[in-house]
Coordinates of C-alpha atoms in Angstrom, one line a residue:
Chain X
M1 CA 0.0 0.0 0.0
A2 CA 1.2 3.5 -0.9
V3 CA 2.2 6.0 1.8
E4 CA -0.5 8.3 2.9
Q5 CA -0.1 11.7 1.3
A6 CA -2.9 14.2 1.5
P7 CA -2.9 17.3 -0.8
V8 CA -3.2 19.8 2.1
V9 CA -2.1 19.3 5.7
V10 CA -3.0 21.5 8.6
N11 CA -0.6 21.5 11.6
E12 CA -3.0 21.7 14.5
D13 CA -0.3 22.7 16.9
L14 CA 0.2 26.0 15.1
C15 CA -3.3 26.7 13.8
T16 CA -5.2 29.5 15.6
A17 CA -8.5 29.1 13.6
C18 CA -8.5 32.6 12.3
G19 CA -10.4 31.6 9.2
I20 CA -8.3 33.3 6.6
C21 CA -7.5 30.1 4.7
I22 CA -11.2 29.2 4.5
K23 CA -11.9 32.6 3.0
V24 CA -9.2 32.4 0.3
C25 CA -9.8 28.7 -0.7
P26 CA -11.5 28.7 -4.1
K27 CA -12.7 25.1 -3.8
N28 CA -14.0 25.1 -0.3
V29 CA -11.7 22.4 0.9
L30 CA -11.2 23.7 4.4
E31 CA -13.7 24.2 7.1
L32 CA -13.8 25.5 10.7
V33 CA -14.9 22.7 13.0
E34 CA -15.7 22.9 16.7
A35 CA -12.8 21.7 18.8
L36 CA -11.7 22.3 22.4
H37 CA -8.0 22.8 22.2
V38 CA -7.7 26.4 20.9
W39 CA -8.8 29.7 22.3
T40 CA -11.5 30.3 19.7
G41 CA -13.2 26.9 20.3
S42 CA -12.7 25.8 16.7
M43 CA -10.1 24.3 14.5
C44 CA -9.4 24.4 10.8
K45 CA -9.9 20.9 9.3
V46 CA -9.5 19.5 5.8
Q47 CA -13.0 18.4 5.0
R48 CA -13.0 17.8 1.2
P49 CA -9.4 16.9 0.2
E50 CA -10.5 15.4 -3.1
D51 CA -11.5 19.0 -4.3
C52 CA -8.1 20.5 -3.7
I53 CA -6.4 21.9 -6.8
R54 CA -3.1 22.7 -5.0
C55 CA -3.2 26.4 -5.8
K56 CA -1.4 27.1 -2.5
L57 CA -3.5 30.2 -1.8
C58 CA -4.2 28.9 1.7
E59 CA -0.5 28.2 2.3
V60 CA 0.7 31.7 1.4
A61 CA -2.2 33.4 3.2
C62 CA -1.8 31.4 6.5
P63 CA -0.2 33.8 9.0
H64 CA 0.8 31.0 11.4
F65 CA 2.8 28.6 9.2
A66 CA 0.2 26.0 9.9
I67 CA -0.7 24.8 6.3
D68 CA 1.4 22.8 4.0
V69 CA 0.2 22.1 0.4
V70 CA 1.9 19.4 -1.6
D71 CA 3.3 20.4 -5.0
V72 CA 1.5 19.7 -8.2
G73 CA 3.0 16.6 -9.7
V74 CA 3.4 14.6 -6.5
E75 CA 1.3 11.5 -6.3
L76 CA -1.4 11.6 -3.6
T77 CA -3.0 8.8 -1.6
F78 CA -5.6 9.8 0.9
T79 CA -9.1 9.2 2.3
D80 CA -11.7 11.5 0.8
S81 CA -14.8 13.0 2.5
K82 CA -16.9 9.9 1.7
G83 CA -14.3 7.5 3.3
N84 CA -12.9 6.0 0.0
Q85 CA -9.2 5.6 -0.5
V86 CA -8.2 7.7 -3.5
T87 CA -4.9 7.8 -5.5
K88 CA -4.3 10.9 -7.6
S89 CA -1.4 11.9 -9.7
K90 CA -1.4 15.2 -11.5
Chain N
M1 CA 9.2 23.1 -5.0
A2 CA 7.4 23.8 -1.8
T3 CA 9.2 26.0 0.6
D4 CA 10.5 24.2 3.7
Y5 CA 9.9 26.9 6.3
S6 CA 11.6 25.0 9.1
K7 CA 14.9 25.7 7.4
Y8 CA 14.4 29.4 8.1
L9 CA 12.5 29.4 11.4
R10 CA 13.5 28.6 14.9
M11 CA 10.9 25.9 15.2
E12 CA 11.2 25.6 19.0
K13 CA 9.8 29.2 19.3
L14 CA 6.6 28.4 17.4
P15 CA 3.6 28.8 17.7
L16 CA 3.8 32.5 16.9
Y17 CA 2.8 34.8 19.7
W18 CA 0.8 37.0 17.3
C19 CA -3.0 37.2 17.6
P20 CA -5.0 34.7 15.4
G21 CA -5.1 36.0 11.9
C22 CA -2.5 38.7 12.4
G23 CA -1.0 39.9 9.1
N24 CA 2.6 39.9 10.5
G25 CA 2.9 36.2 9.9
T26 CA 1.8 36.4 6.3
I27 CA 4.4 39.1 5.6
L28 CA 7.1 37.1 7.4
K29 CA 6.1 34.1 5.3
A30 CA 6.3 36.2 2.1
M31 CA 9.7 37.3 3.1
I32 CA 10.9 33.8 3.9
T33 CA 9.6 32.5 0.6
A34 CA 11.3 35.4 -1.3
I35 CA 14.6 34.5 0.4
D36 CA 14.1 30.8 -0.4
E37 CA 13.5 31.7 -4.1
L38 CA 16.7 33.8 -4.1
G39 CA 18.6 30.9 -2.6
W40 CA 20.4 32.9 0.0
Q41 CA 22.1 31.2 2.9
N42 CA 20.8 31.8 6.5
D43 CA 24.3 33.0 7.6
D44 CA 24.4 35.7 4.9
I45 CA 21.3 37.5 6.2
M46 CA 21.1 40.0 9.0
M47 CA 17.6 40.9 10.2
V48 CA 17.1 43.9 12.4
S49 CA 14.0 45.1 14.1
G50 CA 12.9 47.6 16.7
I51 CA 10.0 47.3 19.1
G52 CA 6.5 46.3 18.3
C53 CA 4.3 43.4 17.3
S54 CA 5.9 43.0 13.9
S55 CA 9.4 43.4 15.4
R56 CA 9.0 40.1 17.2
A57 CA 9.6 38.5 13.9
T58 CA 13.4 38.5 14.5
G59 CA 12.8 36.0 17.4
Y60 CA 11.3 33.4 15.0
V61 CA 13.8 33.4 12.1
D62 CA 17.0 31.6 12.1
F63 CA 19.2 34.3 10.5
H64 CA 21.6 36.6 12.3
T65 CA 19.1 38.7 14.2
I66 CA 19.1 41.7 16.5
H67 CA 16.2 43.2 18.4
T68 CA 17.0 46.8 19.1
L69 CA 15.6 49.9 20.7
H70 CA 12.2 51.4 19.7
G71 CA 12.5 53.1 16.4
R72 CA 16.3 52.5 16.1
A73 CA 16.3 49.5 13.8
V74 CA 17.4 51.5 10.8
P75 CA 20.6 53.1 12.3
V76 CA 21.6 49.7 13.7
A77 CA 21.1 48.2 10.3
T78 CA 23.1 51.0 8.7
A79 CA 26.0 50.3 11.0
I80 CA 25.9 46.6 10.3
K81 CA 25.8 47.3 6.6
M82 CA 28.8 49.6 6.8
C83 CA 30.8 46.9 8.7
H84 CA 29.7 44.0 6.5
P85 CA 28.9 45.3 3.0
D86 CA 28.5 41.8 1.7
M87 CA 25.7 40.9 4.1
H88 CA 22.1 41.2 3.2
V89 CA 20.5 43.5 5.8
I90 CA 16.8 43.4 6.3
V91 CA 14.8 45.7 8.6
F92 CA 11.4 44.4 9.7
S93 CA 9.6 47.2 11.3
G94 CA 6.1 48.4 12.1
D95 CA 4.5 51.7 11.0
G96 CA 4.9 53.5 14.4
D97 CA 8.4 52.1 14.8
S98 CA 9.7 53.3 11.5
T99 CA 7.7 56.5 10.7
A100 CA 7.0 58.1 14.1
I101 CA 9.7 57.1 16.6
G102 CA 12.3 56.3 14.0
G103 CA 11.0 58.7 11.4
N104 CA 14.2 60.7 11.3
H105 CA 16.4 57.7 11.0
F106 CA 14.2 56.3 8.3
I107 CA 14.4 59.4 6.0
H108 CA 18.1 59.7 6.5
A109 CA 18.7 56.1 5.5
C110 CA 16.6 56.8 2.4
R111 CA 18.7 59.9 1.7
R112 CA 22.0 58.0 1.8
N113 CA 20.6 55.2 -0.4
I114 CA 22.3 52.5 1.6
D115 CA 21.6 48.9 0.6
L116 CA 18.9 48.0 3.1
T117 CA 15.6 46.4 2.6
V118 CA 13.0 47.9 4.9
I119 CA 9.8 46.0 5.2
I120 CA 7.2 48.2 6.9
V121 CA 4.3 46.3 8.4
D122 CA 1.7 49.0 8.1
N123 CA -1.2 48.0 10.4
W124 CA -2.3 51.6 11.1
I125 CA -1.8 51.4 14.9
Y126 CA 0.6 50.7 17.7
G127 CA -0.6 47.2 18.4
M128 CA 1.6 46.0 21.2
T129 CA 1.5 49.1 23.5
G130 CA -2.3 49.3 23.5
G131 CA -3.7 50.8 20.4
Q132 CA -2.4 54.4 20.3
Y133 CA -2.8 56.1 17.0
S134 CA 0.2 56.2 14.7
P135 CA 1.1 58.6 11.8
L136 CA -0.5 56.0 9.5
T137 CA -3.9 55.6 11.3
P138 CA -6.4 56.6 8.6
T139 CA -8.1 59.9 9.3
G140 CA -11.5 59.6 11.0
T141 CA -10.8 56.1 12.5
K142 CA -10.7 55.4 16.2
A143 CA -7.7 54.5 18.4
S144 CA -7.3 54.2 22.2
T145 CA -5.8 57.7 22.3
M146 CA -8.3 59.0 19.7
P147 CA -11.6 57.6 21.0
R148 CA -13.6 60.1 18.9
G149 CA -11.8 59.6 15.7
N150 CA -8.3 60.5 14.5
I151 CA -8.1 64.1 13.1
D152 CA -4.5 63.8 11.9
P153 CA -3.8 63.6 8.2
N154 CA -1.5 60.6 7.7
F155 CA 1.8 59.9 5.9
D156 CA 2.1 58.3 2.6
I157 CA 5.2 56.1 3.2
A158 CA 5.8 55.6 -0.5
E159 CA 5.9 59.3 -1.3
L160 CA 7.9 59.9 1.9
A161 CA 10.5 57.3 1.0
K162 CA 10.7 58.5 -2.6
G163 CA 11.0 62.1 -1.6
A164 CA 13.7 61.3 0.9
G165 CA 15.7 59.4 -1.8
A166 CA 15.0 55.7 -1.6
T167 CA 15.6 54.0 -4.9
F168 CA 13.0 51.2 -4.7
V169 CA 9.5 51.8 -3.3
A170 CA 6.7 49.2 -3.5
R171 CA 3.4 48.7 -1.8
S172 CA 1.3 45.6 -1.4
S173 CA -1.0 44.1 1.2
V174 CA -1.7 40.9 3.1
A175 CA -4.7 40.5 0.8
D176 CA -2.3 39.7 -2.1
P177 CA 0.5 37.7 -0.4
M178 CA 1.9 36.3 -3.7
I179 CA 2.3 39.9 -5.1
L180 CA 3.8 41.0 -1.8
K181 CA 6.3 38.2 -2.1
N182 CA 7.3 39.3 -5.6
Y183 CA 7.9 42.9 -4.4
I184 CA 9.9 41.7 -1.4
K185 CA 12.0 39.6 -3.7
K186 CA 12.7 42.5 -6.1
G187 CA 13.4 44.7 -3.1
L188 CA 15.9 42.2 -1.7
S189 CA 17.8 41.9 -4.9
H190 CA 17.7 45.7 -5.5
K191 CA 21.1 47.4 -4.8
G192 CA 20.2 50.5 -2.7
M193 CA 17.5 51.5 -0.2
S194 CA 14.4 49.5 -0.9
V195 CA 11.2 50.3 1.1
I196 CA 8.3 47.9 1.0
D197 CA 5.1 49.1 2.5
A198 CA 3.1 46.0 3.4
L199 CA -0.4 46.8 4.5
S200 CA -1.4 44.5 7.3
N201 CA -4.4 43.8 9.5
C202 CA -4.6 44.6 13.2
H203 CA -8.1 43.5 13.9
I204 CA -7.6 43.5 17.6
Q205 CA -6.4 47.0 18.3
W206 CA -7.5 48.9 15.2
G207 CA -10.3 46.6 14.1
R208 CA -12.2 46.2 17.4
R209 CA -12.4 50.0 17.8
N210 CA -13.7 50.4 14.2
K211 CA -16.1 47.5 13.8
Y212 CA -13.6 45.3 12.0
G213 CA -12.9 42.8 14.8
D214 CA -12.8 39.8 12.5
P215 CA -9.5 39.2 10.5
V216 CA -11.4 38.0 7.4
K217 CA -13.5 41.2 7.4
L218 CA -10.5 43.4 7.8
V219 CA -8.5 41.7 5.1
D220 CA -11.5 42.3 2.8
L221 CA -11.5 46.0 3.8
I222 CA -7.7 46.2 3.0
K223 CA -8.4 44.5 -0.4
E224 CA -11.2 47.1 -1.0
K225 CA -8.9 50.0 0.0
T226 CA -6.1 49.1 -2.3
V227 CA -6.0 49.9 -6.0
T228 CA -3.3 48.8 -8.5
K229 CA -1.1 51.4 -10.1
A230 CA -2.6 50.9 -13.5
K231 CA -6.1 51.3 -12.2
A232 CA -5.2 54.4 -10.2
A233 CA -3.9 56.1 -13.3
K234 CA -7.4 56.1 -14.7
M235 CA -9.1 57.3 -11.5
S236 CA -9.6 60.9 -10.4
E237 CA -8.1 62.4 -7.3
E238 CA -11.4 62.4 -5.5
E239 CA -11.9 58.6 -6.1
L240 CA -8.4 57.9 -4.9
K241 CA -9.0 59.6 -1.5
G242 CA -8.5 57.1 1.3
K243 CA -7.2 54.5 -1.2
Y244 CA -3.8 52.9 -1.2
V245 CA -2.0 52.6 -4.6
T246 CA -0.2 49.3 -4.8
G247 CA 2.6 48.2 -7.1
I248 CA 6.2 49.1 -7.7
L249 CA 5.8 52.9 -7.3
Y250 CA 9.4 54.0 -7.9
E251 CA 12.6 52.3 -9.1
N252 CA 15.9 53.9 -9.8
T253 CA 19.1 52.0 -10.5
A254 CA 21.3 55.0 -11.5
K255 CA 21.8 56.5 -8.0
K256 CA 25.0 55.5 -6.2
E257 CA 24.8 53.1 -3.3
Y258 CA 26.3 54.3 0.0
T259 CA 28.6 51.5 0.9
Q260 CA 30.0 51.6 -2.7
A261 CA 30.6 55.3 -2.5
Y262 CA 32.3 54.8 0.9
K263 CA 34.5 52.0 -0.5
E264 CA 35.6 54.3 -3.4
L265 CA 36.4 57.0 -0.9
V266 CA 38.6 54.7 1.1
E267 CA 40.4 53.5 -2.0
K268 CA 40.9 57.1 -3.1
A269 CA 42.3 58.1 0.2
Q270 CA 44.7 55.1 0.3
N271 CA 46.1 55.9 -3.1
E272 CA 46.9 59.5 -2.2

């Protein structure tokens, strides 16, 4: 089985749930989800990874170095929002 | 290739102490990406900052860094550049730090055209000290020392730097981080004083007093307030009131750089 490689990864230790990445994302991949471990009571989560086009807008706009987007061309293996294992190479 | 930020950051210092959504991080990231694209080594870069929210950036980056007195980042950077002309010296400073308290130092560094890159994080307020108004607080907006609205007309950093003699002046905002990165990259590779006015969001100190307490809302306001150079050329003066013209506003490669002039002077004196 291939190594798990999601298109966009949110580092939850650094994320402060400001919502800027959610605003800039053109494909609505990210979403604020209720969580307990930050001050704002929510956390940015990757909800629809299969929609990600790897434009990196969220990565450059994130003020807290919390988002990493994989380069275009790298093969991806991840679980999508419906729970299916997906392999993508683009 | 994707930028590996951990190469340039002191990872043990993270998470950043800035408020959630603060534009300082975006500008710092734009600067790190620009340095990564230029391929500079960490040990060739000297980063200087004064006091303020934005000036905490020197604590997070793994270059040679110095955190100096309030407003005195530019003179310290000038001294470092004179001692080490081969070093890339970057000043990361806030609007109050560089135009109010260090205003005099700033214009004289511009006049000398010394090879510094000054990134001014222009968030319209003194964020760290409690929301006092700065020379860049837009007229009519509230601050803790101006609870009924600011009556002061404000500076235009780009015109100030240009008038004082800086040879590269650009402006962009956190709403366009990619463009900001390109300008910082051009400013870093420019030989001579380069000033980058990076409009940033302070939704805590400026925003909460002016009904923009949400970072997303304030970034949208900044986006609304900025117009590109090409678009501004077609607009009347009345329409441009309260707007910020973005783009590379001035570039001059003919003016002599200060350390170069000093080197020539030394050589001339030695040959006498």
